[in-house]
mmCIF file of C-alpha atoms and ligand atoms in Angstrom:
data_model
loop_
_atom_site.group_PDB
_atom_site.id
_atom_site.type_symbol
_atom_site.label_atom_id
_atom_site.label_comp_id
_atom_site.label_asym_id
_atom_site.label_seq_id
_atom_site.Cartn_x
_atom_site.Cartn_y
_atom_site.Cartn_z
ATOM 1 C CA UNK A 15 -3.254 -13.175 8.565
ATOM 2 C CA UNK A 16 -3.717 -9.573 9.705
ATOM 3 C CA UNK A 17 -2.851 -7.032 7.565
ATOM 4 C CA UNK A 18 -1.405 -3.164 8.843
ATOM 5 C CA UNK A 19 -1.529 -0.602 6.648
ATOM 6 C CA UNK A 20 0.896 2.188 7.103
ATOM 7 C CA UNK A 21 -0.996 6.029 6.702
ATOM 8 C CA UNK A 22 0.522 8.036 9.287
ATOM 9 C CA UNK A 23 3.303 10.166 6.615
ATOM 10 C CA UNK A 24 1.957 14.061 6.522
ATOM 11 C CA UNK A 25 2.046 14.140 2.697
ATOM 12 C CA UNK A 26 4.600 16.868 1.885
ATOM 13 C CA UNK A 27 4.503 15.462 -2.249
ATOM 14 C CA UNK A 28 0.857 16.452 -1.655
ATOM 15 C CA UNK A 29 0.661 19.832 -0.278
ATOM 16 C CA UNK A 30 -1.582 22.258 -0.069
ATOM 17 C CA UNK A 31 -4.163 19.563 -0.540
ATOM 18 C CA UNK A 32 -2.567 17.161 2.636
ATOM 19 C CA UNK A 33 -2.999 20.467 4.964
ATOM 20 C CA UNK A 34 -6.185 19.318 5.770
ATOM 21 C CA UNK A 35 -6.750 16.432 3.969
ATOM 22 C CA UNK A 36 -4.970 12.638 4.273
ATOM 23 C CA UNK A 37 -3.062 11.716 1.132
ATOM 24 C CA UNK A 38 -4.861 8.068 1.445
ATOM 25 C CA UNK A 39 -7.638 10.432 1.428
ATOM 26 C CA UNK A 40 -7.383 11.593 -2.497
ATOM 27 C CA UNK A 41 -9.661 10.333 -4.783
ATOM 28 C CA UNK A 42 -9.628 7.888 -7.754
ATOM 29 C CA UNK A 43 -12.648 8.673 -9.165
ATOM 30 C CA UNK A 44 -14.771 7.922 -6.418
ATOM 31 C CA UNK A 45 -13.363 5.893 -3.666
ATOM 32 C CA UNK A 46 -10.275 6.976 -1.643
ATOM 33 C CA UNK A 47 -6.765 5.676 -2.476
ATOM 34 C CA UNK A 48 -6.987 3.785 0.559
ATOM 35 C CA UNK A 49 -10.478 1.749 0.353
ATOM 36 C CA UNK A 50 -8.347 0.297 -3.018
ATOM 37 C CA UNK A 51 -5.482 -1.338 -0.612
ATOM 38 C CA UNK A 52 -8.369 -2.233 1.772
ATOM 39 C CA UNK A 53 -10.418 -4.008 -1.195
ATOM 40 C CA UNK A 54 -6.706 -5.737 -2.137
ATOM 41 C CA UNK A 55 -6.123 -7.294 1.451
ATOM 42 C CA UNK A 56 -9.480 -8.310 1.990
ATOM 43 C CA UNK A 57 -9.639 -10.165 -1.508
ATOM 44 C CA UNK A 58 -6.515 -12.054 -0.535
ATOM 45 C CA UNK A 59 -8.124 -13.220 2.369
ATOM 46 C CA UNK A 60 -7.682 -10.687 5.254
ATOM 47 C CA UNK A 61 -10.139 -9.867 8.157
ATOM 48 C CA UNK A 62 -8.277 -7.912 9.947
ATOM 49 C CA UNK A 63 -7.040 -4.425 9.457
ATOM 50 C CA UNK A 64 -4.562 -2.025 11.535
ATOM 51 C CA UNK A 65 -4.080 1.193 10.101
ATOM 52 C CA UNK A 66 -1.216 3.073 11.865
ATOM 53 C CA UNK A 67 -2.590 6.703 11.934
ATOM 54 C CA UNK A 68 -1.208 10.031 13.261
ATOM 55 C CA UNK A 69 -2.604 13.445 13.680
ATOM 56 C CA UNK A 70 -5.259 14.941 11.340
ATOM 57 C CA UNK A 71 -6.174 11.535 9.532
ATOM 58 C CA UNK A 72 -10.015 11.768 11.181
ATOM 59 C CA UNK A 73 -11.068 11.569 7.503
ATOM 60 C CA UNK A 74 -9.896 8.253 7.277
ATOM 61 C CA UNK A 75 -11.584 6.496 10.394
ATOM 62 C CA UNK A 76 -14.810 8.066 9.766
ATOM 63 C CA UNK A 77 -14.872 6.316 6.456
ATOM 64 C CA UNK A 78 -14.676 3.280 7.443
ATOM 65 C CA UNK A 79 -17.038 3.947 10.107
ATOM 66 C CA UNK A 80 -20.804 4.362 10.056
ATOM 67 C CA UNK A 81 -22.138 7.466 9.519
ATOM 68 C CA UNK A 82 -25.794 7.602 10.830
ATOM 69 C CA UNK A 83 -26.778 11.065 9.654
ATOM 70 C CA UNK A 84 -26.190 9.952 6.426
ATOM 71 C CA UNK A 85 -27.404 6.882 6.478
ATOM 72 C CA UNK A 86 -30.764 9.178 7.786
ATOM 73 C CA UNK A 87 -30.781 11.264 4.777
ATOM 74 C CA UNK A 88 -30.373 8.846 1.865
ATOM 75 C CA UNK A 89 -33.132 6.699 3.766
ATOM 76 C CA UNK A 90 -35.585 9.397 3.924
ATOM 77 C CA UNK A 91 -34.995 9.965 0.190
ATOM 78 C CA UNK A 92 -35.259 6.838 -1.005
ATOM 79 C CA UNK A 93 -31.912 5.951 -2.161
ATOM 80 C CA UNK A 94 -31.169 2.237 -1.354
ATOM 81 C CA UNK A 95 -28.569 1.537 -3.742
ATOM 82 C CA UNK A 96 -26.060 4.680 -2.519
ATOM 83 C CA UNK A 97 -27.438 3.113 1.702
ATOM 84 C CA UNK A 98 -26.142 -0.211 0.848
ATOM 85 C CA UNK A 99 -22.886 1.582 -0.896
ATOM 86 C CA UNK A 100 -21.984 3.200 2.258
ATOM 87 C CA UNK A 101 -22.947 0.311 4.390
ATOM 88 C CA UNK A 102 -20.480 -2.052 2.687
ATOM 89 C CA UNK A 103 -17.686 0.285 3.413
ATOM 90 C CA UNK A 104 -18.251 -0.274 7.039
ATOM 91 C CA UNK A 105 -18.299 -4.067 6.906
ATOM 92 C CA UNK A 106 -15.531 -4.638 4.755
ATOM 93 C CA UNK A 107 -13.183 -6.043 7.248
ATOM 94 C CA UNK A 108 -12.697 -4.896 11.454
ATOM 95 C CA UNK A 109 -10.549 -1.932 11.880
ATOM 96 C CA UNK A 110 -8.288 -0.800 14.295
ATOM 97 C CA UNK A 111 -6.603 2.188 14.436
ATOM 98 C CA UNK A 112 -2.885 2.894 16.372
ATOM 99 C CA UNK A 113 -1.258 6.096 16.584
ATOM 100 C CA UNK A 114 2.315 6.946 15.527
ATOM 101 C CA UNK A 115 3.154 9.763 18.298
ATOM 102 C CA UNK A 116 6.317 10.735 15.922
ATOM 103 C CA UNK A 117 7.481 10.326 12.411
ATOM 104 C CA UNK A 118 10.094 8.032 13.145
ATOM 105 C CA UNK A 119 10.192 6.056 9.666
ATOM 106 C CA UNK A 120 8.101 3.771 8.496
ATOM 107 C CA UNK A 121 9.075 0.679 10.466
ATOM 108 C CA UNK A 122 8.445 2.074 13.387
ATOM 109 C CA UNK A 123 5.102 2.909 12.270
ATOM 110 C CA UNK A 124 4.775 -0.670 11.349
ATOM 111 C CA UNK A 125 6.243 -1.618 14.866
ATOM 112 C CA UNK A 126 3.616 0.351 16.612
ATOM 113 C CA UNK A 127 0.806 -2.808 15.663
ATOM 114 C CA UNK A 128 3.358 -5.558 17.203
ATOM 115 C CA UNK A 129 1.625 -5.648 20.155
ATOM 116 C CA UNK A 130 -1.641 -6.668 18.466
ATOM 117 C CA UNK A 131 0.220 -8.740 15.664
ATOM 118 C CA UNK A 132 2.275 -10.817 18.505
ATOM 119 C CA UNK A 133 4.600 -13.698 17.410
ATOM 120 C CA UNK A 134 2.060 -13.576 14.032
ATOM 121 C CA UNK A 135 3.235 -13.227 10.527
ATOM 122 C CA UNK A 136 1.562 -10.578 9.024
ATOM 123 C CA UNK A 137 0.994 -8.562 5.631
ATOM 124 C CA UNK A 138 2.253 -4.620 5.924
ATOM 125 C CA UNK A 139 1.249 -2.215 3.122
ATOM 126 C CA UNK A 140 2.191 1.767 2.744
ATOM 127 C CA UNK A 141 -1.003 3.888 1.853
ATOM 128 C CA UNK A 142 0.280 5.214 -1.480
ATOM 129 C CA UNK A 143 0.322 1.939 -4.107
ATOM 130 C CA UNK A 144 -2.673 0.884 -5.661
ATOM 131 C CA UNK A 145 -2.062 -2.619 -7.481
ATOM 132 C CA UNK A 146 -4.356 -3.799 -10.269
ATOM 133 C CA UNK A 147 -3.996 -7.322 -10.820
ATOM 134 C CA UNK A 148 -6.226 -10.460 -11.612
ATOM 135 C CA UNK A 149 -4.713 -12.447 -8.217
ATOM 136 C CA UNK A 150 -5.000 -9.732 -5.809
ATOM 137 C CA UNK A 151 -0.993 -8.344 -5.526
ATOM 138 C CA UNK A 152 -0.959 -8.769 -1.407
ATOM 139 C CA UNK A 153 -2.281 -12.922 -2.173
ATOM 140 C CA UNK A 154 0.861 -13.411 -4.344
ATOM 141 C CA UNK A 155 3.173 -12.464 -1.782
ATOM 142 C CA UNK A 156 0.912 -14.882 0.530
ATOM 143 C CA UNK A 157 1.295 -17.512 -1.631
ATOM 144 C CA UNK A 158 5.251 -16.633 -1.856
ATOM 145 C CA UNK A 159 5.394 -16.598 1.738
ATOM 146 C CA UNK A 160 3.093 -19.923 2.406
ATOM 147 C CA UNK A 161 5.314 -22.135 0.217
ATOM 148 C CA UNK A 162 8.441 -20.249 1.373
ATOM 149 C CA UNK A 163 7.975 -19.443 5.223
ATOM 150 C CA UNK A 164 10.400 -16.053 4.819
ATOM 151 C CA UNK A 165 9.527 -12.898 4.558
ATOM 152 C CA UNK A 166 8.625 -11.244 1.427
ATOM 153 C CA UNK A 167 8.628 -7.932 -0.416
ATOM 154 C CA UNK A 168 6.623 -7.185 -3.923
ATOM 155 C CA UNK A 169 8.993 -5.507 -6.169
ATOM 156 C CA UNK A 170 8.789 -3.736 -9.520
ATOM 157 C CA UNK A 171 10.840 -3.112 -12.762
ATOM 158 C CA UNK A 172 11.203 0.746 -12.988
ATOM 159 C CA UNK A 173 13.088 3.159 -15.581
ATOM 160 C CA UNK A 174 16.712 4.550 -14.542
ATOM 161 C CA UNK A 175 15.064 7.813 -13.988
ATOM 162 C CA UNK A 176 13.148 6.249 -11.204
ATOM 163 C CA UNK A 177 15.523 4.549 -9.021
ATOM 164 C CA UNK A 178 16.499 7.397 -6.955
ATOM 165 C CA UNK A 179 12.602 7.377 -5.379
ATOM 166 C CA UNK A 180 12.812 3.781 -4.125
ATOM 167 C CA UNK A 181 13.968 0.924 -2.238
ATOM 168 C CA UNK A 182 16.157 -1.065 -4.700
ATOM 169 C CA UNK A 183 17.116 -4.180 -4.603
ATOM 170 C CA UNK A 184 19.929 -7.037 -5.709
ATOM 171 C CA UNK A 185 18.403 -10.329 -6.284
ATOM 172 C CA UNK A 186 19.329 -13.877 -8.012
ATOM 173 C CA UNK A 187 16.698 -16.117 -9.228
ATOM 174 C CA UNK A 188 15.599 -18.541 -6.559
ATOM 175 C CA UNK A 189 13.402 -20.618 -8.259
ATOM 176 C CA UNK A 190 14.769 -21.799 -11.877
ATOM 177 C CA UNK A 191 9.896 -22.513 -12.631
ATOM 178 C CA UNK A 192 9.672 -19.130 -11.624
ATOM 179 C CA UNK A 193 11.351 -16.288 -12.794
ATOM 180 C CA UNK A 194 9.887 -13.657 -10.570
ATOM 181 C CA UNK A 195 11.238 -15.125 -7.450
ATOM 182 C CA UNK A 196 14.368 -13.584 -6.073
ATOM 183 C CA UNK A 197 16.902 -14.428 -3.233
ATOM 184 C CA UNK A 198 17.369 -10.785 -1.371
ATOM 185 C CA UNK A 199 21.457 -9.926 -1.315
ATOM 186 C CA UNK A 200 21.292 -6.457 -1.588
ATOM 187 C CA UNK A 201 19.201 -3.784 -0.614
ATOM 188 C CA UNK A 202 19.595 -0.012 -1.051
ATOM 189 C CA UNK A 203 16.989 3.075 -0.144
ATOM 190 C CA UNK A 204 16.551 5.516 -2.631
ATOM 191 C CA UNK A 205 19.908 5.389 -4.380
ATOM 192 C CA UNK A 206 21.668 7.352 -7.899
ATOM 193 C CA UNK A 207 21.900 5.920 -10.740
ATOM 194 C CA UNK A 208 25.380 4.974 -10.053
ATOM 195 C CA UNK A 209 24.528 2.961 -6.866
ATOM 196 C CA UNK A 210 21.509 1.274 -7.935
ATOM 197 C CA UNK A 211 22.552 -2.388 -7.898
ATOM 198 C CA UNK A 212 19.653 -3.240 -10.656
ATOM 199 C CA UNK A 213 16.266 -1.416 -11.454
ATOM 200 C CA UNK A 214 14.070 -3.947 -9.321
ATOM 201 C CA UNK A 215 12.376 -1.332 -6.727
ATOM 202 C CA UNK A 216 10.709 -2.425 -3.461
ATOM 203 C CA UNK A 217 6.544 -1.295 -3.998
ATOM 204 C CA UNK A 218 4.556 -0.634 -0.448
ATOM 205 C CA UNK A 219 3.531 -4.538 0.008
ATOM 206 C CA UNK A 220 5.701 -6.738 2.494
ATOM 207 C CA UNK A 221 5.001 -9.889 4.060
ATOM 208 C CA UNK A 222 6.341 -9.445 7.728
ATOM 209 C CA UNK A 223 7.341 -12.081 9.989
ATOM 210 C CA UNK A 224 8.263 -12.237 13.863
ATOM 211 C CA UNK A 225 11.815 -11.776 12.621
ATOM 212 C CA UNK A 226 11.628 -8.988 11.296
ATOM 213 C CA UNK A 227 9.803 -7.310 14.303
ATOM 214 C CA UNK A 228 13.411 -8.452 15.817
ATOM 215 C CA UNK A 229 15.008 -6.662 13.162
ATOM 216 C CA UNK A 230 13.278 -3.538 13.281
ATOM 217 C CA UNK A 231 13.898 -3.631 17.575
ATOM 218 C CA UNK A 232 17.638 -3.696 16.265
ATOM 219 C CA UNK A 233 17.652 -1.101 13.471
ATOM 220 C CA UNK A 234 19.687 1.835 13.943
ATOM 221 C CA UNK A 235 17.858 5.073 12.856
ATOM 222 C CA UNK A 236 19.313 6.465 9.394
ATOM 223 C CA UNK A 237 20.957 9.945 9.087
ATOM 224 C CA UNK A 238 17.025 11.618 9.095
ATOM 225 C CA UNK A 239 16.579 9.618 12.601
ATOM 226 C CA UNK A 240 13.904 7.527 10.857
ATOM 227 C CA UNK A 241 13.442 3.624 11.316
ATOM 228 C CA UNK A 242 13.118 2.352 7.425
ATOM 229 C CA UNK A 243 12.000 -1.376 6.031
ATOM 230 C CA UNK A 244 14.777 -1.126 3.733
ATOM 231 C CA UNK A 245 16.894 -0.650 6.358
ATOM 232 C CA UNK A 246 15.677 -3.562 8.453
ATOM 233 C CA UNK A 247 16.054 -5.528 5.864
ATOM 234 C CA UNK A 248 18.980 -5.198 4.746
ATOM 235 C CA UNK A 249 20.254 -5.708 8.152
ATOM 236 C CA UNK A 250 18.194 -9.335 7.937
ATOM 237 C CA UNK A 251 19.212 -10.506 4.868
ATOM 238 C CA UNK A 252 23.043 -10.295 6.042
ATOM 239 C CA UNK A 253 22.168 -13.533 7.853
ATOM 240 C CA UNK A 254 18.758 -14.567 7.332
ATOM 241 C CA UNK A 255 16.734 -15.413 3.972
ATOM 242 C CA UNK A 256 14.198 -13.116 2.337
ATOM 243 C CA UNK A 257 12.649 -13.192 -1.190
ATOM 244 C CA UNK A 258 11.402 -10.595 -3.422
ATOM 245 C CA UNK A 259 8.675 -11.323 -5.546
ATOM 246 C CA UNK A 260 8.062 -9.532 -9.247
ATOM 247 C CA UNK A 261 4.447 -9.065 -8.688
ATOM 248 C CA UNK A 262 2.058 -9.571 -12.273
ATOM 249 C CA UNK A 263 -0.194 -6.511 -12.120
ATOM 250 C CA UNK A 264 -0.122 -2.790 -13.098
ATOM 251 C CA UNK A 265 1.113 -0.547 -9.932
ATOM 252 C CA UNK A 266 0.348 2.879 -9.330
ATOM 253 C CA UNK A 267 2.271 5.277 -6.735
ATOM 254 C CA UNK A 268 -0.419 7.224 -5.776
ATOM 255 C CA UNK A 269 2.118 9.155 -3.627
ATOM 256 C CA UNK A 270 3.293 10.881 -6.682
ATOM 257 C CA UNK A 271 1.238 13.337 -8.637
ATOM 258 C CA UNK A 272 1.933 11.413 -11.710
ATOM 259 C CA UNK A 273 1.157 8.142 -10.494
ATOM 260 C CA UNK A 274 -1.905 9.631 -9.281
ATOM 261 C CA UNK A 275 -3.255 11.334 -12.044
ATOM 262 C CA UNK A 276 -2.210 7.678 -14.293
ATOM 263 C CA UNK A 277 -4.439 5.987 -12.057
ATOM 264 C CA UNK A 278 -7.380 8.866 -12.359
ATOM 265 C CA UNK A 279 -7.072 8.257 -16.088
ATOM 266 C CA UNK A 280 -7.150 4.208 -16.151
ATOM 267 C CA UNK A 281 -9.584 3.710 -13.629
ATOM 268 C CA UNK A 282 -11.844 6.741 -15.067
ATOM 269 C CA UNK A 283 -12.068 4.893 -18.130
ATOM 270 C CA UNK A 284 -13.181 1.375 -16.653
ATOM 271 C CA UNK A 285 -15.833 3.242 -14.656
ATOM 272 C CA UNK A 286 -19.231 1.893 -15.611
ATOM 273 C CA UNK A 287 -20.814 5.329 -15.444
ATOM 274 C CA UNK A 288 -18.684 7.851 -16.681
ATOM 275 C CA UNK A 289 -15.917 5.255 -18.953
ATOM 276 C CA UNK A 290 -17.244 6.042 -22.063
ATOM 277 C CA UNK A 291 -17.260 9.543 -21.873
ATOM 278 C CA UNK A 292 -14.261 9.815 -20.875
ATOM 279 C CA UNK A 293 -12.513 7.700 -23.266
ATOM 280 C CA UNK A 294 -14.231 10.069 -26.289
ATOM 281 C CA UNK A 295 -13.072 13.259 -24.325
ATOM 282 C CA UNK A 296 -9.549 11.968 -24.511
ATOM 283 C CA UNK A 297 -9.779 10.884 -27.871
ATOM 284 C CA UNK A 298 -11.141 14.514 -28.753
ATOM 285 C CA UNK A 299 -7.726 16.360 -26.744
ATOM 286 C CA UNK A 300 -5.396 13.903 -28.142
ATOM 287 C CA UNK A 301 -7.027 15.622 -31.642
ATOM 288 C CA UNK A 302 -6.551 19.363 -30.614
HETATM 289 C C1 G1P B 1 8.848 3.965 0.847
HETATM 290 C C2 G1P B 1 10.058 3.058 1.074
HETATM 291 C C3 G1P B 1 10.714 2.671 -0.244
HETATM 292 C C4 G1P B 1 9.675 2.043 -1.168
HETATM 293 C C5 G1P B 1 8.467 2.990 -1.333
HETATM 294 C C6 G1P B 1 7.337 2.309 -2.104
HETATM 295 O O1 G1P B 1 9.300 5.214 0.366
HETATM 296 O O2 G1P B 1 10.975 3.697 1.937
HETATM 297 O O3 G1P B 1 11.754 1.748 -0.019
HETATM 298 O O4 G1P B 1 10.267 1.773 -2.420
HETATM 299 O O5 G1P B 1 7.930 3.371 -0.060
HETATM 300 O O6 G1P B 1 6.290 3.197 -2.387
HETATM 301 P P1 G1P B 1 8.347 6.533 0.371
HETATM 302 O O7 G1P B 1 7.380 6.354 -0.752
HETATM 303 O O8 G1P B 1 7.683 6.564 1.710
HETATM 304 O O9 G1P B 1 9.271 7.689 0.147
#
């Protein structure tokens, strides 16, 4: 299975920094938001990747390409561990890059790779969700999808405050052994309170199948003239099947300052080198 990953949004939620830099771009720690969601899809078994790009994301491809200069200067000083480092980044998986010419939603982005994907089922992801999780969060919607043969969307439980930032969904249990395995009836972008038909939100992971290119070709832009998943499928699930899956694993929406700043903190204090200074740093604020 190919995966695309979806990094062509100009990252208003992110500004000044996105001016010049790509949101997937930000740091946790030390590696980029997006070499996380590259690590995910090649641990669940993906070779592949398509990133669908737009203007100014340079700072992306040249990170997964090589960079010889560099590769020059920690050679001529010696430093073989950081070489290999930057090597790996390289070989993690092939990479191919698409342009979105216009910011026409975000299955339209997707739609740009069908070409490449053909009559293939394929794994999408959105550049802003890191997942931590002992089976990689992309495999479990693989798994979902390989008993199932439908497509698939990850979805999360999220606070009333919250719904009005995501896809939302209406789901009954499909599979009376598993209780994270939901029947798609209802799906809603971004709603109130009021019109949130529970508080199971859609995270960036889908599983996408040759139907739902279909369904995107048939999609009627929204008010904002944009092309959304939710959107497509909704439209699908009026006569088609689709599950939702309640992924096990911590998310964080990197495309949110807070979500950002939560992942800063729990992956600072896992980090091998700077962990346990960290953790006594916090301890000594939560004091003052
Ligand atoms: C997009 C989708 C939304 C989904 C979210 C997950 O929204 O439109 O349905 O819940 O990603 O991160 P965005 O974050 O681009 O506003």
């Amino acid at each position: 299975m190919k995966a695309i990953i979806a990094v062509a949004g100009i990252g208003t939620r992110f500004l000044p920094v996105t001016k010049t830099l790509p949101k997937e771009m930000l740091p946790i720690v030390d590696k980029p938001v997006v070499h996380y969601l590259v690590e995910e899809a090649v641990a669940s078994g993906i070779k592949d990747i398509i990133f669908i790009t737009s203007i100014g994301k340079h700072a992306l491809e040249d990170y997964f390409d090589r960079n010889f200069e560099l590769e020059y200067r920690l050679r001529e000083k010696g430093k073989n561990d950081l070489l290999g480092m930057i090597g790996d980044i390289q070989n993690m998986a092939n990479f191919y890059y698409i342009r979105q010419k216009e910011p026409k939603g975000n299955a339209h982005a997707i739609m740009q790779a069908q070409n490449l994907i053909g009559d293939e089922t394929c794994l999408a992801m959105f550049g802003d969700d890191i997942v931590v999780s002992k089976k990689p969060c992309a495999k479990q919607l693989i798994d979902v999808y390989n008993q199932h043969k439908c497509p698939v969307l990850a979805l999360e439980r999220v606070s009333e405050d919250k719904v009005s930032l995501y896809g939302i969904v209406d789901g009954v249990n499909a599979d009376n052994q598993n209780k994270r395995l939901f029947e798609l009836k209802k799906i809603v972008e971004k709603p109130s309170v009021k019109e949130a038909p529970s508080n199971l939100s859609i995270i960036g992971r889908y599983i996408i199948t040759s139907d739902i290119f279909r369904e995107i070709k048939k999609t009627k832009p929204g008010k904002n003239g944009e092309v959304g998943l939710t959107e497509t499928f909704a439209g699908f699930i009026k006569n088609n099947l689709a599950y939702g899956y309640e992924f096990e694993g911590t998310r964080y929406d990197c495309g949110s300052k807070i979500g950002f700043l939560k992942a800063n903190v729990a992956f600072g204090l896992k980090h091998p080198e700077i962990g346990k200074e960290f953790a006594s740093y916090i301890k000594s604020m939560r004091k003052n």
